[in-house]
PDB file of C-alpha atoms in Angstrom:
ATOM      1  CA  MET O 199    -107.285  13.073  30.460  1.00  0.00           C
ATOM      2  CA  THR O 200    -109.300  14.545  28.276  1.00  0.00           C
ATOM      3  CA  GLU O 201    -108.807  14.843  24.401  1.00  0.00           C
ATOM      4  CA  ASN O 202    -106.777  18.520  24.463  1.00  0.00           C
ATOM      5  CA  SER O 203    -104.682  17.745  27.619  1.00  0.00           C
ATOM      6  CA  PRO O 204    -101.215  16.711  27.352  1.00  0.00           C
ATOM      7  CA  PRO O 205    -100.394  13.079  28.706  1.00  0.00           C
ATOM      8  CA  ASP O 206     -99.200  12.562  32.237  1.00  0.00           C
ATOM      9  CA  LEU O 207     -95.124  11.583  33.015  1.00  0.00           C
ATOM     10  CA  PRO O 208     -96.434   7.777  33.658  1.00  0.00           C
ATOM     11  CA  ALA O 209     -97.868   7.728  30.690  1.00  0.00           C
ATOM     12  CA  LEU O 210     -95.379   9.521  28.659  1.00  0.00           C
ATOM     13  CA  GLN O 211     -92.848   6.966  30.735  1.00  0.00           C
ATOM     14  CA  ARG O 212     -95.046   3.941  29.161  1.00  0.00           C
ATOM     15  CA  ARG O 213     -94.426   4.652  25.633  1.00  0.00           C
ATOM     16  CA  LEU O 214     -91.487   5.652  26.117  1.00  0.00           C
ATOM     17  CA  ALA O 215     -91.026   2.121  27.157  1.00  0.00           C
ATOM     18  CA  GLU O 216     -93.047   0.547  24.822  1.00  0.00           C
ATOM     19  CA  PHE O 217     -91.494   2.867  21.693  1.00  0.00           C
ATOM     20  CA  ALA O 218     -87.487   0.918  23.113  1.00  0.00           C
ATOM     21  CA  ALA O 219     -88.918  -2.334  23.991  1.00  0.00           C
ATOM     22  CA  ALA O 220     -90.541  -2.772  20.075  1.00  0.00           C
ATOM     23  CA  ARG O 221     -87.166  -2.223  18.535  1.00  0.00           C
ATOM     24  CA  SER O 222     -85.105  -4.161  21.650  1.00  0.00           C
ATOM     25  CA  TRP O 223     -83.441  -1.119  22.736  1.00  0.00           C
ATOM     26  CA  GLN O 224     -83.635  -2.052  26.395  1.00  0.00           C
ATOM     27  CA  PRO O 225     -80.205  -3.820  26.782  1.00  0.00           C
ATOM     28  CA  TYR O 226     -78.562  -0.091  25.888  1.00  0.00           C
ATOM     29  CA  HIS O 227     -81.070   1.743  27.865  1.00  0.00           C
ATOM     30  CA  THR O 228     -78.640   1.809  30.918  1.00  0.00           C
ATOM     31  CA  PRO O 229     -78.636   4.588  32.807  1.00  0.00           C
ATOM     32  CA  LYS O 230     -74.987   5.380  31.717  1.00  0.00           C
ATOM     33  CA  ASN O 231     -75.892   5.127  28.318  1.00  0.00           C
ATOM     34  CA  LEU O 232     -78.679   7.266  29.120  1.00  0.00           C
ATOM     35  CA  VAL O 233     -77.243   9.692  31.061  1.00  0.00           C
ATOM     36  CA  SER O 234     -74.747  10.492  27.950  1.00  0.00           C
ATOM     37  CA  ALA O 235     -77.778  10.520  25.981  1.00  0.00           C
ATOM     38  CA  LEU O 236     -79.211  13.380  27.814  1.00  0.00           C
ATOM     39  CA  SER O 237     -75.833  15.195  28.315  1.00  0.00           C
ATOM     40  CA  VAL O 238     -75.710  15.101  24.410  1.00  0.00           C
ATOM     41  CA  GLU O 239     -79.598  16.411  23.836  1.00  0.00           C
ATOM     42  CA  ALA O 240     -78.983  18.994  26.457  1.00  0.00           C
ATOM     43  CA  ALA O 241     -75.907  20.209  24.736  1.00  0.00           C
ATOM     44  CA  GLU O 242     -77.661  20.595  21.296  1.00  0.00           C
ATOM     45  CA  LEU O 243     -80.324  22.700  23.250  1.00  0.00           C
ATOM     46  CA  VAL O 244     -77.772  25.132  24.415  1.00  0.00           C
ATOM     47  CA  GLU O 245     -76.037  25.201  20.759  1.00  0.00           C
ATOM     48  CA  ILE O 246     -79.493  26.325  19.896  1.00  0.00           C
ATOM     49  CA  PHE O 247     -78.560  29.414  22.636  1.00  0.00           C
ATOM     50  CA  GLN O 248     -74.927  29.524  22.600  1.00  0.00           C
ATOM     51  CA  TRP O 249     -74.266  32.903  20.551  1.00  0.00           C
ATOM     52  CA  LEU O 250     -77.665  34.653  21.620  1.00  0.00           C
ATOM     53  CA  THR O 251     -78.214  37.711  23.582  1.00  0.00           C
ATOM     54  CA  PRO O 252     -79.813  37.445  26.358  1.00  0.00           C
ATOM     55  CA  GLU O 253     -82.942  39.484  24.150  1.00  0.00           C
ATOM     56  CA  GLN O 254     -82.378  37.504  21.167  1.00  0.00           C
ATOM     57  CA  SER O 255     -83.111  34.310  23.809  1.00  0.00           C
ATOM     58  CA  GLU O 256     -86.210  35.849  24.937  1.00  0.00           C
ATOM     59  CA  ARG O 257     -87.368  35.843  21.386  1.00  0.00           C
ATOM     60  CA  VAL O 258     -86.384  32.461  20.515  1.00  0.00           C
ATOM     61  CA  MET O 259     -90.196  31.250  20.383  1.00  0.00           C
ATOM     62  CA  ASP O 260     -91.023  34.276  17.888  1.00  0.00           C
ATOM     63  CA  ASP O 261     -89.428  32.843  14.858  1.00  0.00           C
ATOM     64  CA  PRO O 262     -91.054  29.421  13.887  1.00  0.00           C
ATOM     65  CA  ASP O 263     -87.516  27.491  12.905  1.00  0.00           C
ATOM     66  CA  SER O 264     -85.968  28.074  16.579  1.00  0.00           C
ATOM     67  CA  ALA O 265     -89.352  27.190  17.987  1.00  0.00           C
ATOM     68  CA  HIS O 266     -89.263  24.072  16.412  1.00  0.00           C
ATOM     69  CA  ARG O 267     -85.834  22.984  17.131  1.00  0.00           C
ATOM     70  CA  VAL O 268     -86.086  24.153  20.899  1.00  0.00           C
ATOM     71  CA  THR O 269     -89.347  22.660  21.227  1.00  0.00           C
ATOM     72  CA  ASP O 270     -87.871  19.615  19.802  1.00  0.00           C
ATOM     73  CA  GLU O 271     -84.540  19.284  21.440  1.00  0.00           C
ATOM     74  CA  VAL O 272     -86.592  20.172  24.937  1.00  0.00           C
ATOM     75  CA  ALA O 273     -88.544  16.804  23.942  1.00  0.00           C
ATOM     76  CA  ASP O 274     -85.599  14.876  23.577  1.00  0.00           C
ATOM     77  CA  VAL O 275     -84.093  16.122  27.021  1.00  0.00           C
ATOM     78  CA  LEU O 276     -87.319  15.320  28.901  1.00  0.00           C
ATOM     79  CA  ALA O 277     -87.557  12.138  27.050  1.00  0.00           C
ATOM     80  CA  TYR O 278     -84.020  10.573  28.193  1.00  0.00           C
ATOM     81  CA  LEU O 279     -84.209  12.295  31.389  1.00  0.00           C
ATOM     82  CA  LEU O 280     -87.776  10.086  31.700  1.00  0.00           C
ATOM     83  CA  GLN O 281     -86.538   7.125  30.248  1.00  0.00           C
ATOM     84  CA  LEU O 282     -83.248   7.281  32.898  1.00  0.00           C
ATOM     85  CA  CYS O 283     -86.147   7.595  35.919  1.00  0.00           C
ATOM     86  CA  GLU O 284     -88.210   4.902  34.891  1.00  0.00           C
ATOM     87  CA  VAL O 285     -84.478   2.935  34.730  1.00  0.00           C
ATOM     88  CA  LEU O 286     -83.227   3.829  38.357  1.00  0.00           C
ATOM     89  CA  GLY O 287     -86.619   3.599  39.685  1.00  0.00           C
ATOM     90  CA  ILE O 288     -86.991   7.607  40.121  1.00  0.00           C
ATOM     91  CA  ASP O 289     -90.958   9.083  40.233  1.00  0.00           C
ATOM     92  CA  PRO O 290     -89.424  12.527  38.581  1.00  0.00           C
ATOM     93  CA  ARG O 291     -92.597  14.452  40.606  1.00  0.00           C
ATOM     94  CA  ALA O 292     -91.552  13.204  43.493  1.00  0.00           C
ATOM     95  CA  ALA O 293     -88.148  13.770  43.412  1.00  0.00           C
ATOM     96  CA  LEU O 294     -88.878  17.522  41.773  1.00  0.00           C
ATOM     97  CA  ALA O 295     -91.277  18.043  44.650  1.00  0.00           C
ATOM     98  CA  ALA O 296     -88.590  16.764  47.478  1.00  0.00           C
ATOM     99  CA  LYS O 297     -85.838  19.192  45.985  1.00  0.00           C
ATOM    100  CA  ILE O 298     -88.007  22.339  45.387  1.00  0.00           C
ATOM    101  CA  ASP O 299     -89.081  21.552  49.548  1.00  0.00           C
ATOM    102  CA  ARG O 300     -85.182  21.188  50.437  1.00  0.00           C
ATOM    103  CA  ASN O 301     -84.128  24.787  48.267  1.00  0.00           C
ATOM    104  CA  GLU O 302     -87.354  26.773  50.133  1.00  0.00           C
ATOM    105  CA  ALA O 303     -85.648  25.614  53.228  1.00  0.00           C
ATOM    106  CA  ARG O 304     -82.383  26.344  52.254  1.00  0.00           C
ATOM    107  CA  PHE O 305     -82.592  29.449  50.315  1.00  0.00           C
ATOM    108  CA  PRO O 306     -85.646  31.299  52.270  1.00  0.00           C
ATOM    109  CA  VAL O 307     -87.801  34.430  51.406  1.00  0.00           C
ATOM    110  CA  ALA O 308     -86.208  36.524  54.157  1.00  0.00           C
ATOM    111  CA  GLY O 309     -82.988  36.457  52.489  1.00  0.00           C
ATOM    112  CA  PRO O 310     -81.534  39.461  50.027  1.00  0.00           C
ATOM    113  CA  THR O 311     -84.398  40.974  48.119  1.00  0.00           C
ATOM    114  CA  THR O 312     -82.367  43.320  45.797  1.00  0.00           C
ATOM    115  CA  ASP O 313     -79.415  43.638  43.241  1.00  0.00           C
ATOM    116  CA  GLN O 314     -77.431  46.053  46.425  1.00  0.00           C
ATOM    117  CA  ASP O 315     -78.001  43.055  49.121  1.00  0.00           C
ATOM    118  CA  TYR O 316     -76.307  40.593  46.677  1.00  0.00           C
ATOM    119  CA  ALA O 317     -73.608  43.037  46.465  1.00  0.00           C
ATOM    120  CA  GLU O 318     -72.613  43.403  49.906  1.00  0.00           C
TER     121      GLU O 318
END
């Protein structure tokens, strides 16, 4: 990792685990509790966009206050997701790669290519 590059996922997972351990939070980091917290944080992210038009939602990062809120909520969602993966022994990168592979097989490019194709 260079000085300007973001840390990799395992490094972030280690930092999150160390943070929780230093505060003796591990007993509370059960899969059930982590999924619940993940859901709450995802809902807080949704709340930012809830009443925006599609056009407003595309410009949400143009406003510094909104951008800060979105960035913080994305970080919270990712933090709980990474902690959940750690507790359950899931490699999030491998899980995502496998899911993309399944979706590519399930939804081949030869499918509908225009809005009209979907309407039929």
